[in-house]
GROMACS .gro file of C-alpha atoms in nm:
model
  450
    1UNK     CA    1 -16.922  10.235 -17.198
    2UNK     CA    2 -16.831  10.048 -16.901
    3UNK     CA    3 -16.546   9.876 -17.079
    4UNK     CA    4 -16.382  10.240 -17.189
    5UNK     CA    5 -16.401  10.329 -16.854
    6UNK     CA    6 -16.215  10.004 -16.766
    7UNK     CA    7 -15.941  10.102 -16.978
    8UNK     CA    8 -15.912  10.450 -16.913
    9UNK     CA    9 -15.861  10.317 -16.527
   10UNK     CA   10 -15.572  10.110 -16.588
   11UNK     CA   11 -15.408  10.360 -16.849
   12UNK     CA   12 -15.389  10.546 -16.479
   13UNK     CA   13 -15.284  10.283 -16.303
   14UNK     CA   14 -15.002  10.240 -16.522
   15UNK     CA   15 -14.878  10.587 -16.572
   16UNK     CA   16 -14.921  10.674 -16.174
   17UNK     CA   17 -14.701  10.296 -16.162
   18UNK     CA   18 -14.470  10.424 -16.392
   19UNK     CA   19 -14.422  10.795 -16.188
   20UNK     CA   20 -14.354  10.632 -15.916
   21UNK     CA   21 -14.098  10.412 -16.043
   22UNK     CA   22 -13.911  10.662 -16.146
   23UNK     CA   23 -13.917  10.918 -15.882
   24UNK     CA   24 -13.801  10.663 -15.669
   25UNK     CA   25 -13.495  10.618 -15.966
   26UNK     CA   26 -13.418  11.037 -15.952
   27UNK     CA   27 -13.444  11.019 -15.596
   28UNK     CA   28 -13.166  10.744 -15.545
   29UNK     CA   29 -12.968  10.868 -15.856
   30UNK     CA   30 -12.672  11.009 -15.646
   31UNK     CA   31 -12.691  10.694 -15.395
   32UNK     CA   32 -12.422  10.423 -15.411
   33UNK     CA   33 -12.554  10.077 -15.561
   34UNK     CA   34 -12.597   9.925 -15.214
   35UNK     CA   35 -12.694   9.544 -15.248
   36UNK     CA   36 -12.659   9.472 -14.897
   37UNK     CA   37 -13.008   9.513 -14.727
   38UNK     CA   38 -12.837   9.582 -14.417
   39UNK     CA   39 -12.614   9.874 -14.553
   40UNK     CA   40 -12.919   9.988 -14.719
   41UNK     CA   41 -13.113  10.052 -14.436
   42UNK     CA   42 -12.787  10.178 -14.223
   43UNK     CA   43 -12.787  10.440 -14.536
   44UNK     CA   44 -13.148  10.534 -14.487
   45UNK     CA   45 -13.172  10.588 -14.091
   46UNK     CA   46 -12.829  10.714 -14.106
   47UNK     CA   47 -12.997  11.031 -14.380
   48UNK     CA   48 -13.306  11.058 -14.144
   49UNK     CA   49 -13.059  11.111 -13.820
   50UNK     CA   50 -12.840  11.361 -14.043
   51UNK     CA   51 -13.196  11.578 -14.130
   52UNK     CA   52 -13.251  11.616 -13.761
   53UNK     CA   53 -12.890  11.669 -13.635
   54UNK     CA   54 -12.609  11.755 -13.876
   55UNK     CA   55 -12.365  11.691 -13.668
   56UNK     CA   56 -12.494  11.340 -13.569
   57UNK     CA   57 -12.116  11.170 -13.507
   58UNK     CA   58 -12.299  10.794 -13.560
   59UNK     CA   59 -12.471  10.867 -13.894
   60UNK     CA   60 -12.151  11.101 -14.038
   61UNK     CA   61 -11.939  10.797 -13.984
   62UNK     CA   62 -12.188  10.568 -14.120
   63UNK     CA   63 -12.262  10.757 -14.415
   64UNK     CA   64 -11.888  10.812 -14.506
   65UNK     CA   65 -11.795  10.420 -14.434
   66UNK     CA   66 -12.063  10.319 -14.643
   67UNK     CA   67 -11.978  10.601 -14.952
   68UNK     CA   68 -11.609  10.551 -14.907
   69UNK     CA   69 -11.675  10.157 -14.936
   70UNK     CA   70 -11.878  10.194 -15.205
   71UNK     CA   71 -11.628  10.426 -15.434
   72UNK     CA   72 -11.874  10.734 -15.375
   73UNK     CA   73 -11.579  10.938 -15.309
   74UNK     CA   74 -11.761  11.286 -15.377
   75UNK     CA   75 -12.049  11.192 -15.128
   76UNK     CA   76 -11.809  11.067 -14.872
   77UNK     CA   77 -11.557  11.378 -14.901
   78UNK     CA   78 -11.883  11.560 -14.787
   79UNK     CA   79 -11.948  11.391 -14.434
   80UNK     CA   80 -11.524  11.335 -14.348
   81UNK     CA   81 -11.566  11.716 -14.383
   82UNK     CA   82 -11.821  11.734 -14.104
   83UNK     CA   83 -11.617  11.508 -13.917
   84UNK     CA   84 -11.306  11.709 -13.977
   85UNK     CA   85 -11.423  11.988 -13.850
   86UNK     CA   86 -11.588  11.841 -13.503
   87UNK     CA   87 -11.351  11.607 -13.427
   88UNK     CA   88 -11.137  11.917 -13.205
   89UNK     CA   89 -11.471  11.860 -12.949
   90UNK     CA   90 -11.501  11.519 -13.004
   91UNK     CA   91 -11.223  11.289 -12.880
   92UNK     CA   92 -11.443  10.969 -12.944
   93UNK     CA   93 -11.349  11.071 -13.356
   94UNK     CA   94 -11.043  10.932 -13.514
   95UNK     CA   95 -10.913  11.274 -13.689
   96UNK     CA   96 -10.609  11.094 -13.806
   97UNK     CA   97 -10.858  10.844 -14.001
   98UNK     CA   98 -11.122  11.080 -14.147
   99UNK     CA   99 -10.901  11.392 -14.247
  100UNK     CA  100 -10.653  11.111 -14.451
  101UNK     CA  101 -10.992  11.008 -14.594
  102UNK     CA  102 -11.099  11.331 -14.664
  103UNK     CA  103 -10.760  11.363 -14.819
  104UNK     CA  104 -10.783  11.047 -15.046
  105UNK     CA  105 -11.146  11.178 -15.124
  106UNK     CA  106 -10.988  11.481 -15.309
  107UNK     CA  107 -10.695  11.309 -15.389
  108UNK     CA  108 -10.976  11.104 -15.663
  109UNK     CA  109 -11.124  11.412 -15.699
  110UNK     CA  110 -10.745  11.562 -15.859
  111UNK     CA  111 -10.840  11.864 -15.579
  112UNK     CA  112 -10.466  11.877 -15.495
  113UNK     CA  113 -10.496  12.201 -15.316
  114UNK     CA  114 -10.759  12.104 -15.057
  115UNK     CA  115 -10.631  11.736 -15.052
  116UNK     CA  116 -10.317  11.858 -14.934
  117UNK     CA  117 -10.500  12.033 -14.640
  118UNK     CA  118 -10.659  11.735 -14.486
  119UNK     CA  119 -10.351  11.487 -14.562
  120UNK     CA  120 -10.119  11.720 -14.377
  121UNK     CA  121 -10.369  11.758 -14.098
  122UNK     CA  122 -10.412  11.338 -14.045
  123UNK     CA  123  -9.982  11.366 -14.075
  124UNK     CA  124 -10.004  11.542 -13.758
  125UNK     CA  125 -10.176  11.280 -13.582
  126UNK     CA  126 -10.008  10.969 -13.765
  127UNK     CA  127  -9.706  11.096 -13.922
  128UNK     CA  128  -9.589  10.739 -13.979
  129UNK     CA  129  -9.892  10.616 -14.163
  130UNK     CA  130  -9.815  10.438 -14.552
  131UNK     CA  131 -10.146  10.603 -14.687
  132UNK     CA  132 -10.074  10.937 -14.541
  133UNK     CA  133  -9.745  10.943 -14.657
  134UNK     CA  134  -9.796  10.803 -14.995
  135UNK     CA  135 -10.104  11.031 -15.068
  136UNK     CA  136  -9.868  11.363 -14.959
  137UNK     CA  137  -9.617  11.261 -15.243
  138UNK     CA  138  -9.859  11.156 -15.497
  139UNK     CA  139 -10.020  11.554 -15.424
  140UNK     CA  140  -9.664  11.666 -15.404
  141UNK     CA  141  -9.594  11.538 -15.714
  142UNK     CA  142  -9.895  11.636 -15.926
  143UNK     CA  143  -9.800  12.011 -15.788
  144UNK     CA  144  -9.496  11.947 -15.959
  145UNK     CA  145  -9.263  11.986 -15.581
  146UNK     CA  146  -9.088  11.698 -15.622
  147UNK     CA  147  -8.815  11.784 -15.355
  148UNK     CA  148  -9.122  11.714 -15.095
  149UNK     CA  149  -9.240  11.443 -15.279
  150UNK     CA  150  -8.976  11.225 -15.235
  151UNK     CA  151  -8.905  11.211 -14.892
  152UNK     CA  152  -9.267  11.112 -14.848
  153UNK     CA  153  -9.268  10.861 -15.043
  154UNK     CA  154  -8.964  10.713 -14.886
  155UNK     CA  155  -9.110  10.687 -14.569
  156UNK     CA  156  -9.401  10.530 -14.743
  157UNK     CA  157  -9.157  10.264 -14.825
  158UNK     CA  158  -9.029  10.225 -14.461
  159UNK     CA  159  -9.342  10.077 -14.366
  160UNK     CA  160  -9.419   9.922 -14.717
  161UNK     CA  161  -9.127   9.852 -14.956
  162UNK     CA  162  -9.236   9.612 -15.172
  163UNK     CA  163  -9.529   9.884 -15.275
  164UNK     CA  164  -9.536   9.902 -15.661
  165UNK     CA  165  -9.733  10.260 -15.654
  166UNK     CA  166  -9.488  10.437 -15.398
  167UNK     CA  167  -9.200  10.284 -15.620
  168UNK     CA  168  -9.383  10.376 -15.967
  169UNK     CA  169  -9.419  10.738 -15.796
  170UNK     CA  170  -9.088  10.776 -15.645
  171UNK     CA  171  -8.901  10.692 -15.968
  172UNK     CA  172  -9.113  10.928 -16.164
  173UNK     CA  173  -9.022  11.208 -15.882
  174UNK     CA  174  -8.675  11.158 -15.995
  175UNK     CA  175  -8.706  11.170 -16.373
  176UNK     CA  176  -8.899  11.453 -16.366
  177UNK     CA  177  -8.610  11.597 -16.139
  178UNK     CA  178  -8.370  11.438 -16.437
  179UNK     CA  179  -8.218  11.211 -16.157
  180UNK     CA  180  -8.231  10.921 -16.376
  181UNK     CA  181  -7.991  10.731 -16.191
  182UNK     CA  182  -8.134  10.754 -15.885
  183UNK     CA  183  -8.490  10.656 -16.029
  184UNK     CA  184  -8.330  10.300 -16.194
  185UNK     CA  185  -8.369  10.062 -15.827
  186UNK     CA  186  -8.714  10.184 -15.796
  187UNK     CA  187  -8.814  10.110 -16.143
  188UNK     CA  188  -8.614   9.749 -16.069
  189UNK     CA  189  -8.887   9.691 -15.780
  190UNK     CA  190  -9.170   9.740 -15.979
  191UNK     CA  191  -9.063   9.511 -16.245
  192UNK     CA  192  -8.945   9.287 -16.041
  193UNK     CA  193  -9.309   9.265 -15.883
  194UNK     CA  194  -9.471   9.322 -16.169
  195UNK     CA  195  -9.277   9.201 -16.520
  196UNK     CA  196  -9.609   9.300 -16.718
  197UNK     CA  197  -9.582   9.655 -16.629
  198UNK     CA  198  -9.568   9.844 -16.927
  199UNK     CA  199  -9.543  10.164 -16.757
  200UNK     CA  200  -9.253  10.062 -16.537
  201UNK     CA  201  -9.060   9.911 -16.874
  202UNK     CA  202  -9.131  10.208 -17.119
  203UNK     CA  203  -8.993  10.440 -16.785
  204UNK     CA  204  -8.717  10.209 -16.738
  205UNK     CA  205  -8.594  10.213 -17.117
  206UNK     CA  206  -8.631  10.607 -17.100
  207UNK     CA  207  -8.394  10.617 -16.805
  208UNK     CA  208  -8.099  10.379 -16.940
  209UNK     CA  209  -8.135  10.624 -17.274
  210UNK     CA  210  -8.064  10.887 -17.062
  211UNK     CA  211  -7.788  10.700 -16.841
  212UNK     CA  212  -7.611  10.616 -17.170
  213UNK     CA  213  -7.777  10.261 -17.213
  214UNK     CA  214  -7.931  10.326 -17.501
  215UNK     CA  215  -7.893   9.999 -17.671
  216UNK     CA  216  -8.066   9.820 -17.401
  217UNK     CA  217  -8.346  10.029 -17.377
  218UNK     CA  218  -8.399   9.950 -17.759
  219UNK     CA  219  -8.454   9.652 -17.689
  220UNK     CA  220  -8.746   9.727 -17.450
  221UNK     CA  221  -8.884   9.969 -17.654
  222UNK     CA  222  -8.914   9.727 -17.953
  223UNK     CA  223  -9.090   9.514 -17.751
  224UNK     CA  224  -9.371   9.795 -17.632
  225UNK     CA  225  -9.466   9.863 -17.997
  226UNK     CA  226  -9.781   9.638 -17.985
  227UNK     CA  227  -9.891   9.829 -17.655
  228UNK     CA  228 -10.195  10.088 -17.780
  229UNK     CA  229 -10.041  10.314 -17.447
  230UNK     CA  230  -9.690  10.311 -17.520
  231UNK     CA  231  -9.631  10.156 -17.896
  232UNK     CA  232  -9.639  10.528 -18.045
  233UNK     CA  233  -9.405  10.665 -17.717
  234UNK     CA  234  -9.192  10.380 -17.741
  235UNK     CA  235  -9.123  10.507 -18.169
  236UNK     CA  236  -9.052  10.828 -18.072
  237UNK     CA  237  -8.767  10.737 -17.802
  238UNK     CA  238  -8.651  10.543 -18.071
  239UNK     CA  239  -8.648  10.712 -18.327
  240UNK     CA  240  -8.492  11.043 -18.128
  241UNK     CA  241  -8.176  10.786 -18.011
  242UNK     CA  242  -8.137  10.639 -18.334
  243UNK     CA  243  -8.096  10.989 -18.489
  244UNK     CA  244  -7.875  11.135 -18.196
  245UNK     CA  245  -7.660  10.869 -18.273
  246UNK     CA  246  -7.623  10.979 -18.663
  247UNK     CA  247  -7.873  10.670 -18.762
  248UNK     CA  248  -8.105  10.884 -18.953
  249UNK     CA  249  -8.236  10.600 -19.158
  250UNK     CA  250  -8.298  10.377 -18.834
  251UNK     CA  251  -8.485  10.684 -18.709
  252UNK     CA  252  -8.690  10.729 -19.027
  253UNK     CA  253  -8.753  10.379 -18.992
  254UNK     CA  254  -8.883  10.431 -18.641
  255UNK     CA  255  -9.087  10.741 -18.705
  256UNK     CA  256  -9.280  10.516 -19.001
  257UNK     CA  257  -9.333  10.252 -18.790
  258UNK     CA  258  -9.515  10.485 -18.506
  259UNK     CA  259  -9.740  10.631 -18.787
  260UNK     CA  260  -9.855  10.297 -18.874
  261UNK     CA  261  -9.974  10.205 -18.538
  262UNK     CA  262 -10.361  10.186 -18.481
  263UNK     CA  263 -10.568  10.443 -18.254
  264UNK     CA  264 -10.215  10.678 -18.223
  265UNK     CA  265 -10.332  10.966 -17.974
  266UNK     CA  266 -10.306  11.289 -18.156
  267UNK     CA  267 -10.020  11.456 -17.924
  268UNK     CA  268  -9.804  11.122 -18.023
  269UNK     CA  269  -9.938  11.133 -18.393
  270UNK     CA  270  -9.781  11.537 -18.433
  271UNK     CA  271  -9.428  11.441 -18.267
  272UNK     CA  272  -9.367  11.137 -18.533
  273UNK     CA  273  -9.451  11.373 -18.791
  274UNK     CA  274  -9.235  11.657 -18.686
  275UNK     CA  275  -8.967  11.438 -18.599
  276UNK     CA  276  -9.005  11.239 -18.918
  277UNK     CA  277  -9.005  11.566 -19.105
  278UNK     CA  278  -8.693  11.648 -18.955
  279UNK     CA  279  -8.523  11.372 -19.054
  280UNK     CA  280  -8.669  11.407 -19.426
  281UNK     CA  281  -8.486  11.762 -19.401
  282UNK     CA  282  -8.120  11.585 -19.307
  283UNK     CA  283  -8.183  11.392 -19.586
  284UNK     CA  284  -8.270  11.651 -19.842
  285UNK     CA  285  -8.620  11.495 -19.917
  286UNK     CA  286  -8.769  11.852 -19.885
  287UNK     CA  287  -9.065  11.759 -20.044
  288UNK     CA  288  -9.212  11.471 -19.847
  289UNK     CA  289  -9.107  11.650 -19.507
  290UNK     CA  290  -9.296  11.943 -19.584
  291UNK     CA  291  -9.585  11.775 -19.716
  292UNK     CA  292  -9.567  11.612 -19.302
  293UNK     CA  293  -9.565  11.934 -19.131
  294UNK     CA  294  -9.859  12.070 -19.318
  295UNK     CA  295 -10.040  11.740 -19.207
  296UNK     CA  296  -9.946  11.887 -18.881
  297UNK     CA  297  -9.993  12.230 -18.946
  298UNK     CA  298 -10.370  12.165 -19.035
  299UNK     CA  299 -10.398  12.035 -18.658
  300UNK     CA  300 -10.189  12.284 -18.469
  301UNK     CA  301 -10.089  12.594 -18.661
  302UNK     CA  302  -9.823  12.708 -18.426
  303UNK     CA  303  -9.684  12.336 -18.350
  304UNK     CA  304  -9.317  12.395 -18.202
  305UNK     CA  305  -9.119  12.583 -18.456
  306UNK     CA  306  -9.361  12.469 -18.798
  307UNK     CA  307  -9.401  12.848 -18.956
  308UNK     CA  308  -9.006  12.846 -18.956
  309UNK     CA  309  -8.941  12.542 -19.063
  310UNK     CA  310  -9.202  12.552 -19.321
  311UNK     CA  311  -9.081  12.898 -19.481
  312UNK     CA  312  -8.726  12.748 -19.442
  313UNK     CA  313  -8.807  12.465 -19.661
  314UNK     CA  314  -9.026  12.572 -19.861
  315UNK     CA  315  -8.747  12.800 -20.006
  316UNK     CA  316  -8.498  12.539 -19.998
  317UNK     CA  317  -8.728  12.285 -20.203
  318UNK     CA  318  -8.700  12.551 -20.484
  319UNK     CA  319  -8.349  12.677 -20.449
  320UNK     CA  320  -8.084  12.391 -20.550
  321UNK     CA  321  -7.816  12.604 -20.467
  322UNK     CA  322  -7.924  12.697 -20.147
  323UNK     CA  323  -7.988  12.316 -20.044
  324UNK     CA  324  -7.616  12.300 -20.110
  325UNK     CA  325  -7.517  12.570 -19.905
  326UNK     CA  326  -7.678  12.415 -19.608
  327UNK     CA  327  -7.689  12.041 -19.635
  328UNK     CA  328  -7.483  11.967 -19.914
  329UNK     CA  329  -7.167  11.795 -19.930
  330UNK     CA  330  -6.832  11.914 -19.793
  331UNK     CA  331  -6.737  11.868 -20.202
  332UNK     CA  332  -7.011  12.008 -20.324
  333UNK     CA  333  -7.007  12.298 -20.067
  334UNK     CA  334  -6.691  12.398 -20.192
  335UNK     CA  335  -6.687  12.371 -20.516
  336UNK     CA  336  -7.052  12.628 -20.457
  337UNK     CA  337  -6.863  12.859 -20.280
  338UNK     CA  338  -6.599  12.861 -20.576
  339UNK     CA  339  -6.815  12.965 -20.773
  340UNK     CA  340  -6.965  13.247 -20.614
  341UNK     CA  341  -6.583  13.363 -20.491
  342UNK     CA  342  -6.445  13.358 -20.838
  343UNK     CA  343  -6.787  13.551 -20.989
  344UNK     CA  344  -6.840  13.817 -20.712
  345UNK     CA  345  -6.841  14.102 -20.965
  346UNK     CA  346  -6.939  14.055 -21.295
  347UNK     CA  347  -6.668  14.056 -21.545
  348UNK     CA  348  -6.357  14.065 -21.218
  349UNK     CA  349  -6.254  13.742 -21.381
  350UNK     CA  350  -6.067  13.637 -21.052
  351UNK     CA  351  -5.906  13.347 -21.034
  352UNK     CA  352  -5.904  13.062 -20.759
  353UNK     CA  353  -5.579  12.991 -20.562
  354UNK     CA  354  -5.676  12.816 -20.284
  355UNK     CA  355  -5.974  12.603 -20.043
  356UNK     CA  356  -5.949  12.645 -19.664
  357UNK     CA  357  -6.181  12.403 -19.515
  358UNK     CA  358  -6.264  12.410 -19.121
  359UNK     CA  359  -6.551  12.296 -18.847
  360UNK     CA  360  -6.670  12.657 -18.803
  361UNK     CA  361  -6.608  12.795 -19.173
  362UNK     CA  362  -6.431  12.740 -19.512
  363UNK     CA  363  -6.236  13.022 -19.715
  364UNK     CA  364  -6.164  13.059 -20.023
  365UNK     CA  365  -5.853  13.287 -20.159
  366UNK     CA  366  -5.901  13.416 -20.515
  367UNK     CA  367  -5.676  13.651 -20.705
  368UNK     CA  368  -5.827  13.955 -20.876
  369UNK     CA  369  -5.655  14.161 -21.133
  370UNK     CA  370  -5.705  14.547 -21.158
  371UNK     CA  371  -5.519  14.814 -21.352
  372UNK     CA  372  -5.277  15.053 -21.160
  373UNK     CA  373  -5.277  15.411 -21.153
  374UNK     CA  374  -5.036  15.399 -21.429
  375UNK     CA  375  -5.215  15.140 -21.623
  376UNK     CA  376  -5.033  14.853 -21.565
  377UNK     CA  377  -5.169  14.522 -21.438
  378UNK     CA  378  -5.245  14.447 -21.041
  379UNK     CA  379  -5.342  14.160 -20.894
  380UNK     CA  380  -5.475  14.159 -20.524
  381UNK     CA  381  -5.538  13.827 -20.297
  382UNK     CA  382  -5.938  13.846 -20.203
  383UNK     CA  383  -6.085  13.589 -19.914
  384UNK     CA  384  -6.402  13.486 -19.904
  385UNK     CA  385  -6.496  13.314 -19.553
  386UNK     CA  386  -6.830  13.126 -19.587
  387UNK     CA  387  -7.020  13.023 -19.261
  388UNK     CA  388  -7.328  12.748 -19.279
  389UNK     CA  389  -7.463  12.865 -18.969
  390UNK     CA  390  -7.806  12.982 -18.974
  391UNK     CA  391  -7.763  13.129 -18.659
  392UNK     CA  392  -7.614  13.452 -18.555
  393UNK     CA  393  -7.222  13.458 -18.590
  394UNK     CA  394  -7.026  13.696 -18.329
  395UNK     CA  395  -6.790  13.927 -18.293
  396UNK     CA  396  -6.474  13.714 -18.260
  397UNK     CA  397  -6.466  13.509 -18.581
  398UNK     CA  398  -6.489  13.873 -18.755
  399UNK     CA  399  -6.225  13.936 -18.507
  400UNK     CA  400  -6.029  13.665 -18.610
  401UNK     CA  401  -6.085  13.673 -18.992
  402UNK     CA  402  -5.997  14.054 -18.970
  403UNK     CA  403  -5.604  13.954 -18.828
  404UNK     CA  404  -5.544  13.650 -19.041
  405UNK     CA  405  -5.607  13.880 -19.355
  406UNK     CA  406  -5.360  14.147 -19.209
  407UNK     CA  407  -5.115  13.901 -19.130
  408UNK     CA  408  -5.158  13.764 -19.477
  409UNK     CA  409  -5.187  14.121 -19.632
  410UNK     CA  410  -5.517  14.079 -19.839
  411UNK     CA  411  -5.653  14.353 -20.002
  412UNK     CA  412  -6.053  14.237 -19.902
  413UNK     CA  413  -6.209  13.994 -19.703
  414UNK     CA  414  -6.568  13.897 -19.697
  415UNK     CA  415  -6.754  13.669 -19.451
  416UNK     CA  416  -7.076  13.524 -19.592
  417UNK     CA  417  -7.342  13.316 -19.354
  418UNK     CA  418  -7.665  13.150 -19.413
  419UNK     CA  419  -7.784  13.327 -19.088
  420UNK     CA  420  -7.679  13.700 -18.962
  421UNK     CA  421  -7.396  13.889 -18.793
  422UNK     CA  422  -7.423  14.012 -18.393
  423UNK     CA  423  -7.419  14.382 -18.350
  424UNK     CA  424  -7.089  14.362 -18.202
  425UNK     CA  425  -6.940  14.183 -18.507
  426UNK     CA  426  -7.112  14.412 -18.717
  427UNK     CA  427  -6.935  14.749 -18.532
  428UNK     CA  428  -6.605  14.592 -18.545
  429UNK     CA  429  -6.610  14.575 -18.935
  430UNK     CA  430  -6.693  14.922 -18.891
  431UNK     CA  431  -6.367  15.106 -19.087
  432UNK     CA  432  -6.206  14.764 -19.170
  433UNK     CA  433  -6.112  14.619 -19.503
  434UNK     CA  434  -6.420  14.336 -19.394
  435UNK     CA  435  -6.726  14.308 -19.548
  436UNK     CA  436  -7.073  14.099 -19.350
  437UNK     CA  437  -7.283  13.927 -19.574
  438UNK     CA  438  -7.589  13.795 -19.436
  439UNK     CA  439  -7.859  13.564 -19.543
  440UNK     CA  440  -8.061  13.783 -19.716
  441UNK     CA  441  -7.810  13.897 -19.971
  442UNK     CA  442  -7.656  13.566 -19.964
  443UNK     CA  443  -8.013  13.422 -20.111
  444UNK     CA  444  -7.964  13.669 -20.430
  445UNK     CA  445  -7.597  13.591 -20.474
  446UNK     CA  446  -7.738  13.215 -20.498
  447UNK     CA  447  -8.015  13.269 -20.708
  448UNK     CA  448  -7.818  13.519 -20.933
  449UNK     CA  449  -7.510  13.209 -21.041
  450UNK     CA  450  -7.795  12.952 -21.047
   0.00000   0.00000   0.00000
């Protein structure tokens, strides 16, 4: 009996142990890991004062110090506050100091609204200051007003040049701003400080793209590859020079390469698909770019232009003649556009006299015999002007087609594009010996000589 008793005792014991243990854990949850005893008990009178007097100047600043110091920067924001907001009555409080802390607080916080509020308050008092200045561009930039970011972050660098962060920041004011040029010497600072700064390098290469370097910043960008932050990035850059230069198989070759890379973040992932797709398209390998963009398509339905581009292809996979119309060769263009010229009408028989070919279009002149009014033979010059524009084509190449026929004295001419006639080229044609032929009939013309 005695013995149960015995035990039911210390089962107490050990729960009441155990309660107390941990309200003493929930109660210090929010509290900084303090290891120095004397901070600690700074931390505890300094709460007791605060309970008594809120405005307690002694404990505020002790409290924020020891937050602030600690990386607490949601606690601290709280008591720089209170010290903001007495400091007008109390002269003994460094406003400069605790509204620029109060600033950096919500700086951590990414509360660039409110952070700007206490920064440009300290500014006022210390308008020289590195951290004041610094901290207004780094808000100024993450509110996307560049044009005030920069000059504080150049007087940042009067009082601290050799600053990587200021320079890092700075440069990226200016790219966003597409001033590449005059984000290169800060870029040259940071590497120059820092050569393993893969930030500074990948921003670096991006700029001499952009300044017309691009074969230099190849070089860089081979070398980020390996980096799990900017191997992907570095692919795409790549991969977009190589195939603004022409190089589409360097730019597949790129695009591959970035898909291969382990733990790709998804927004990177999508790009070297859709790019890669793109460059399957140039190539006519319809079937392996569309099979890309549904990969994407499956992730983000409305991804850039993917319904288009899909429907596009889709109908270009299965129409040979088409494929030729748009992306075949100059040859093989022409020798398409024969074809459909010299069988317009069934049973016209027309035959072909001549192949125009141009940047902006390619005609072909047929002849076409009729029978007179008195039954005798006629033959009348027909020309056929064929655009590969999938766009919208305007009013003066009808213009133009309409007074080279005149001048040449055809009986018809026809324009044909892959895309559609502007409402202005389609009134001229109005009452003219021109006929518009736009995509949609143009895909039954194609499918009907197939």
């Amino acid at each position: 009996m005695y013995f149960l008793i015995f035990i039911g005792v210390l089962v107490l014991v050990a729960v009441a142990i155990v309660l107390v243990l941990k309200g003493r854990s929930t109660s210090g949850k929010d509290m900084p890991d303090i290891k120095n005893r004397n901070e600690a008990k700074i931390l505890k009178d300094a709460t007791r004062k605060l309970e008594k007097d809120p405005d307690n100047i002694a404990a505020l600043t002790q409290l924020s110090e020891i937050f602030y110091t600690n990386g607490v920067f949601d606690k601290a924001v709280q008591y720089y506050r209170s010290l903001v907001r007495i400091a007008p009555v109390h002269s003994e409080i460094d406003e400069a100091k605790v509204a620029l802390r109060a600033g950096i607080c919500l700086c951590k916080a990414q509360e660039w609204g409110e952070a700007l509020k206490y920064l440009l308050q300290s500014s006022l008092k210390d308008g020289s200051n590195f951290d004041v200045n610094y901290h207004l561009g780094l808000v100024y930039s993450n509110l996307k007003d560049y044009a005030k970011a920069v000059p504080c972050l150049k007087k940042a660098l009067i009082v601290n040049p050799a600053s990587t962060q200021a320079n890092m920041l700075v440069a990226r004011c200016f790219y966003e701003q597409h001033h590449y040029k005059e984000a290169l010497p800060y870029l040259k600072v940071v590497i120059a400080a820092e050569p393993n700064n893969k930030e500074a390098m990948f921003d670096y290469a991006d700029v001499m793209v952009e300044e017309g370097h691009g074969e230099k910043s190849i070089k860089i960008f081979s070398h980020l590859r390996p980096d799990p932050t900017y191997g992907a990035r570095s692919c795409i850059r790549s991969g977009v020079y190589h195939y603004n230069q022409g190089d589409k198989k360097t730019a597949i070759e790129d695009f591959t390469i970035g898909l291969k890379l382990p733990n790709t973040p998804q927004a990177d992932m999508l790009e070297l698909k859709y790019r890669l797709a793109i460059c399957y398209f140039d190539t006519n390998r319809y079937k392996e770019g569309l099979a890309l963009l549904s990969e994407v398509k499956q992730v983000n339905p409305q991804y850039k232009d993917i319904p288009t581009l899909i429907s596009r292809y889709s109908e270009l996979s299965q129409n040979s003649n088409l494929q030729i119309y748009l992306a075949g060769s100059v040859s093989d263009f022409i020798a398409l556009c024969r074809r459909i010229a010299t069988g317009w009408e069934r049973g016209m028989n027309a035959n072909f006299i001549d192949a125009n070919a141009e940047s902006a279009y390619t005609d072909i002149t047929v002849e076409v015999p009729s029978r007179g009014g008195d039954g005798s033979e006629v033959k009348e010059t027909w020309v056929f002007r064929f655009f590969r524009t999938t766009g919208a084509t305007g009013e003066i190449y009808v213009r133009e087609f309409h007074e080279m026929i005149q001048d040449q004295r055809v009986g018809r001419g026809i324009c044909i594009t892959a895309g559609t006639f502007t409402e202005g080229a389609r009134k001229y044609s109005e009452g003219r010996p021109v006929d518009l032929i736009e995509r949609d009939k143009l895909d039954v013309i194609l499918k009907r000589i197939n």
